[in-house]
Amino acid sequence: MASQLEAKTKAMKIGERIPNTPEGWPQAKIRSTFVEYFQRHAHTHWPSSSVVPHDDPTLLFANAGMNQYKSIFLGTIDPKTKMASLKRACNSQKCIRAGGKHNDLDDVGKDLYHHTFFEMLGNWSFGDYFKEEAIRMAWECLTVEFQLDPERLYVTYFGGDDLKAPGVPPDEETKRIWLKYVPASRILPFDAGDNFWEMGDVGPCGPCTEIHYDRIGGRDAASLVNMDDPDVLEIWNNVFIQYNRDRHGLKTLPAQHVDTGMGFERLASILQGKMSNYDTDVFTPLFDEIQKVSGQSKPYTGKIGEEDKGTIDMAYRVVADHVRTLSFAIADGAVPDALGRGYVLRRVLRRAVWYGQHFLGAPKGFVFKIVPRLCEVLGDAFPELRRAQSTIMAVLEGEERDFNRTIDKGARFFQKRVSTLGKGEPFPGKDAFHLSGSLGFPLDLTEIMAEEIGLKVDTEGYHAALKEEQDRNAAAVAKRKAARSAGADMTFAAEQTSAIAHLAKTDDAAKYVWNERPDARIVALFVGRGGGPKGDGFVDSVDASCQVAGAVLDATSFYAEMGGQTFDTGTLLIDDASVLQVDDVQVYAGYIVHVGAPSTTLRVGDSVQCAVDYDRRQRVAPNHTMTHVLNFALREVLLGGLEGAKEDHKKTGVDRCVQRGSHVDDERLRFDVAWDAPLTQEQLSQVEKICADIVDNALSVDAVETPLDKAMDVEALRAMKGEAYPDPVRVVAIGGSVQKITSSPSSKDWSSLSVELCGGTHLRNTKDAVGFALLEEQGIAKGVRRLVACTREKAASAHACARDFRERIVAFESMPLDTSEAFAKAEETLKLLKVEVNAAVMPQHQKMFCREALNSHSSGPMKAARKKAEKAQADAASGAFEALASSNTDGAVAARVDFGCDAKLWQKLQKSILAKKAPGGSFLVCSSGSGKVGVYACVAKGHSIDAREWCAAAADAIGGGKGGGKEKAANMVVLGGGDVDAAVAAAQAFAKGKGL
């Protein structure tokens, strides 16, 4: 085979070669050449997954080609899905490395090869071919298809590493294979840091072999491999996943896989004859556009470091890279936000804005203007960019506008902190972390601000603060995980599914059968990862001393948690006696694990009966069925139904009002929907009415297993983006026949029905939901709203609460307001109702109505009554002050005048009456109102009394108060009220003691 490749390579050398220019190897040709080569070698072109892994909470973004195949490598993939049938695959995967473990954000722009968004060309084997064929195809693809000079290629392999990979032998097999194609002098061994791949501390792992390319050529560059030399770069990595690591060491996997990745941008730079990724046709059109929209006079010249005067070229690279990242992420459903991946995107945008404005002189609001050119460059390869262009631009424009408002806030914090630093003292790492975490300033922006005034940033302190937060978050996750299963890790990975791979998958067809106790047999018992004699967690028996155990059955009627629906609970029985209390049910690669506390000895091979708690499921099912109904109702109200959704998609290029997640249990249902504004009271009322009408109309619920392709043809279907559906898939139709719907998939008759793909347990008729109440609606992320609802008796209770509350509001609105006592009572009632309405469990639109009614009455009749009462009080107080002034021209008087503890009114009356008509008199006035006593004093010139002490004497007589003032004017308030006459008497006595 090697001789055939050599002959092909020589023929290519003397034949017509494709020039190494952007015209010879445009980016589209590079992609198609790679994919078509592997398709000819029996690989399925499996499209790139979304760069936003909606179904993998462990990832911020897809950061490698293998991400979407993770469940295959872990052995947890649902065997019914189309992906499970893959043997060979290839594609160009969209990737983002910004945030999380793999984070290149702070390096982008500083050199000529780092990116936050990039494409990864890859080919995969899932238990099919292995090292021999993978190496042969990699060599042939590079040297024949892409015509790379074999003399410039160097390869590496795992040479052993007792420290980092103890017990792993050197990969001599790979070395022997490479000797068929490459001289021994260009086959180089490296340690685990470079040539051993691991998914994590435990799990699938294996050696890898890398292919490096020397841009210069005509020399021995072996010593420059893996030395960070920009002219000798790694272009392709072939990972051989042949082991599984656990706490006991390495074990060979029964199914061995190949996972490869080749950086598209690096390959493009080689094929186009460029020394930098940024000089290829992937980036140069963007640089032209950036110069145009920024108004920068200097074009991009590819300089780095000190040669890059004014950091102009670095800014070009930052803006171009970051616009790519932001555009792909937004097109795939993510948005800048304050949490998780949304926060990473916000940092990326702010970095682009800062570099563009600070170094390129770009005006405010420039980033979004680059998007149309990006869509021209990459829109053919990734049509989703074109479809979402207007949405991407709108999101970026709004985010950029918001950031420009906060730049000053970050700069002020920075300057304030700098002003407290001593000479030579670095900017504190914890403050740099605050700027990053709370104000959205990435570390390198803080370093730039510091550098401009001759400071350095304590980056070690920054990373220490970052690690402290990460450790805190990890500890919280571990605590929740341990609490769920008595401290044992009851999850399955590749090691566990491989250990029982000889067993048939659990037959769970009975999960759709109600009120029966089917027989089953225990085929495996699990006590947690790391347990058992082999360390894989499997044992032959458990007993009552075991706090938690997992029973894998050959068949079950229990529903395992999936698709947003909680798991069934119940018991496993032997002779009608409980032997395992089932508190959790999970599925891994088709094996269903029933987790709980055993009450007696259980052995592999025991026959049991599955006793599901059907009373609990009877509360779960209506919540799940009504989640489908809610999804349908939202589209009807927000977009005008199916046809409205189509028109909206044409205008925006994205799917709005689509499901972003859900969770259903026996208490309530939760539904997350893509929508960028709070739902109004009217919209919430309409949504709830549609749902309630569907319950009242007693519609049948039909669920039929259907071929996936046939199901996806249904025009009215609502399917969740990014979800891997099994094939065949269960179609659930509410109010129609699945058979009729799939037979006529384009019929407009189905547009008024809820049709979804779902494997959950549902009602047979919507009337069994009894009722529906939409309890909450709130934003959980930018562009995502969360709705919470309930059914059955909880819905009835919520509606009853609303009716009761509206009756109380009617009674409140009829309360008299004509006397001060009546008004005070109405005010107390209003305060109570406002507190109670917030805590009340009632439909959200009803709660909004009640709040509006209370606010309306407060700002209408009560406000008018309040003004009238205040005027009457002020008039009465004015007369009392006139009398005081007349009775005290040069002495000291203490008296009671009730004017509601209004300090402003005191000042007004004191200045307009007492000071003008009795300037020689000193006065102390006590006023009671709203559960308080106010004490106010003014002292005339020449009187030897301190106003503050005078107020304190009065207040102390009734428990003491708080206040302030000066020698001649002071005030104090006593909370809780008291004997006002006693306070007046004490004040009078105090004045008398001073000779007044």
mmCIF file of N, CA, C and O in Angstrom, residues 151-154 185-186 188 190 212-227 229 231-233:
data_model
loop_
_atom_site.group_PDB
_atom_site.id
_atom_site.type_symbol
_atom_site.label_atom_id
_atom_site.label_comp_id
_atom_site.label_asym_id
_atom_site.label_seq_id
_atom_site.Cartn_x
_atom_site.Cartn_y
_atom_site.Cartn_z
ATOM 1 N N GLU A 151 8.212 15.563 2.163
ATOM 2 C CA GLU A 151 9.477 15.875 2.822
ATOM 3 C C GLU A 151 9.311 16.931 3.915
ATOM 4 O O GLU A 151 10.197 17.117 4.745
ATOM 5 N N ARG A 152 8.196 17.614 3.898
ATOM 6 C CA ARG A 152 7.969 18.663 4.904
ATOM 7 C C ARG A 152 7.132 18.157 6.086
ATOM 8 O O ARG A 152 6.815 18.924 6.999
ATOM 9 N N LEU A 153 6.743 16.901 6.044
ATOM 10 C CA LEU A 153 5.865 16.362 7.079
ATOM 11 C C LEU A 153 6.645 15.582 8.131
ATOM 12 O O LEU A 153 7.529 14.781 7.797
ATOM 13 N N TYR A 154 6.318 15.828 9.390
ATOM 14 C CA TYR A 154 6.906 15.131 10.534
ATOM 15 C C TYR A 154 5.762 14.548 11.345
ATOM 16 O O TYR A 154 4.677 15.158 11.423
ATOM 17 N N SER A 185 13.828 9.261 11.024
ATOM 18 C CA SER A 185 14.312 10.532 11.559
ATOM 19 C C SER A 185 13.193 11.562 11.701
ATOM 20 O O SER A 185 13.355 12.570 12.393
ATOM 21 N N ARG A 186 12.064 11.316 11.024
ATOM 22 C CA ARG A 186 10.950 12.256 11.122
ATOM 23 C C ARG A 186 9.758 11.661 11.874
ATOM 24 O O ARG A 186 8.645 12.148 11.788
ATOM 25 N N LEU A 188 8.805 11.022 15.668
ATOM 26 C CA LEU A 188 9.334 11.527 16.937
ATOM 27 C C LEU A 188 8.448 11.139 18.117
ATOM 28 O O LEU A 188 7.233 11.341 18.074
ATOM 29 N N PHE A 190 6.922 11.571 21.913
ATOM 30 C CA PHE A 190 6.685 12.623 22.910
ATOM 31 C C PHE A 190 5.882 12.041 24.066
ATOM 32 O O PHE A 190 5.337 10.933 23.994
ATOM 33 N N HIS A 212 2.887 17.143 11.635
ATOM 34 C CA HIS A 212 3.370 18.522 11.653
ATOM 35 C C HIS A 212 3.918 18.888 10.274
ATOM 36 O O HIS A 212 4.474 18.039 9.557
ATOM 37 N N TYR A 213 3.809 20.161 9.937
ATOM 38 C CA TYR A 213 4.238 20.638 8.616
ATOM 39 C C TYR A 213 5.274 21.749 8.788
ATOM 40 O O TYR A 213 5.075 22.675 9.598
ATOM 41 N N ASP A 214 6.346 21.649 8.011
ATOM 42 C CA ASP A 214 7.397 22.670 8.026
ATOM 43 C C ASP A 214 7.141 23.646 6.876
ATOM 44 O O ASP A 214 7.248 23.287 5.706
ATOM 45 N N ARG A 215 6.783 24.887 7.209
ATOM 46 C CA ARG A 215 6.487 25.880 6.180
ATOM 47 C C ARG A 215 7.725 26.223 5.336
ATOM 48 O O ARG A 215 7.592 26.601 4.169
ATOM 49 N N ILE A 216 8.904 26.096 5.919
ATOM 50 C CA ILE A 216 10.133 26.525 5.230
ATOM 51 C C ILE A 216 10.595 25.476 4.230
ATOM 52 O O ILE A 216 10.781 25.745 3.049
ATOM 53 N N GLY A 217 10.765 24.239 4.699
ATOM 54 C CA GLY A 217 11.200 23.141 3.838
ATOM 55 C C GLY A 217 12.685 23.192 3.522
ATOM 56 O O GLY A 217 13.393 24.172 3.802
ATOM 57 N N GLY A 218 13.190 22.062 2.954
ATOM 58 C CA GLY A 218 14.598 21.987 2.573
ATOM 59 C C GLY A 218 15.545 21.959 3.745
ATOM 60 O O GLY A 218 16.713 22.379 3.628
ATOM 61 N N ARG A 219 15.113 21.455 4.871
ATOM 62 C CA ARG A 219 15.955 21.416 6.076
ATOM 63 C C ARG A 219 15.458 20.309 6.983
ATOM 64 O O ARG A 219 14.389 19.738 6.767
ATOM 65 N N ASP A 220 16.223 20.011 8.034
ATOM 66 C CA ASP A 220 15.801 19.070 9.061
ATOM 67 C C ASP A 220 15.160 19.871 10.187
ATOM 68 O O ASP A 220 15.863 20.540 10.948
ATOM 69 N N ALA A 221 13.849 19.817 10.277
ATOM 70 C CA ALA A 221 13.130 20.612 11.277
ATOM 71 C C ALA A 221 12.648 19.767 12.445
ATOM 72 O O ALA A 221 11.788 20.200 13.215
ATOM 73 N N ALA A 222 13.209 18.545 12.608
ATOM 74 C CA ALA A 222 12.744 17.647 13.670
ATOM 75 C C ALA A 222 12.853 18.288 15.048
ATOM 76 O O ALA A 222 11.988 18.099 15.909
ATOM 77 N N SER A 223 13.911 19.068 15.255
ATOM 78 C CA SER A 223 14.126 19.663 16.575
ATOM 79 C C SER A 223 13.130 20.787 16.869
ATOM 80 O O SER A 223 13.023 21.241 18.010
ATOM 81 N N LEU A 224 12.399 21.245 15.866
ATOM 82 C CA LEU A 224 11.442 22.347 16.050
ATOM 83 C C LEU A 224 10.016 21.866 16.267
ATOM 84 O O LEU A 224 9.125 22.667 16.547
ATOM 85 N N VAL A 225 9.794 20.560 16.132
ATOM 86 C CA VAL A 225 8.454 20.012 16.336
ATOM 87 C C VAL A 225 8.055 20.160 17.806
ATOM 88 O O VAL A 225 8.829 19.859 18.712
ATOM 89 N N ASN A 226 6.832 20.626 18.030
ATOM 90 C CA ASN A 226 6.288 20.845 19.381
ATOM 91 C C ASN A 226 7.097 21.852 20.191
ATOM 92 O O ASN A 226 7.144 21.790 21.416
ATOM 93 N N MET A 227 7.730 22.782 19.505
ATOM 94 C CA MET A 227 8.518 23.816 20.176
ATOM 95 C C MET A 227 7.885 25.199 19.994
ATOM 96 O O MET A 227 8.565 26.217 20.171
ATOM 97 N N ASP A 229 7.183 26.758 17.406
ATOM 98 C CA ASP A 229 7.733 27.495 16.274
ATOM 99 C C ASP A 229 6.609 27.729 15.270
ATOM 100 O O ASP A 229 5.991 26.774 14.796
ATOM 101 N N ASP A 231 6.606 28.319 12.265
ATOM 102 C CA ASP A 231 6.851 27.767 10.931
ATOM 103 C C ASP A 231 6.821 26.249 10.899
ATOM 104 O O ASP A 231 6.910 25.647 9.830
ATOM 105 N N VAL A 232 6.744 25.617 12.063
ATOM 106 C CA VAL A 232 6.599 24.159 12.143
ATOM 107 C C VAL A 232 5.365 23.888 12.996
ATOM 108 O O VAL A 232 5.416 23.932 14.219
ATOM 109 N N LEU A 233 4.267 23.631 12.333
ATOM 110 C CA LEU A 233 3.004 23.613 13.054
ATOM 111 C C LEU A 233 2.276 22.280 12.908
ATOM 112 O O LEU A 233 2.359 21.631 11.863
#
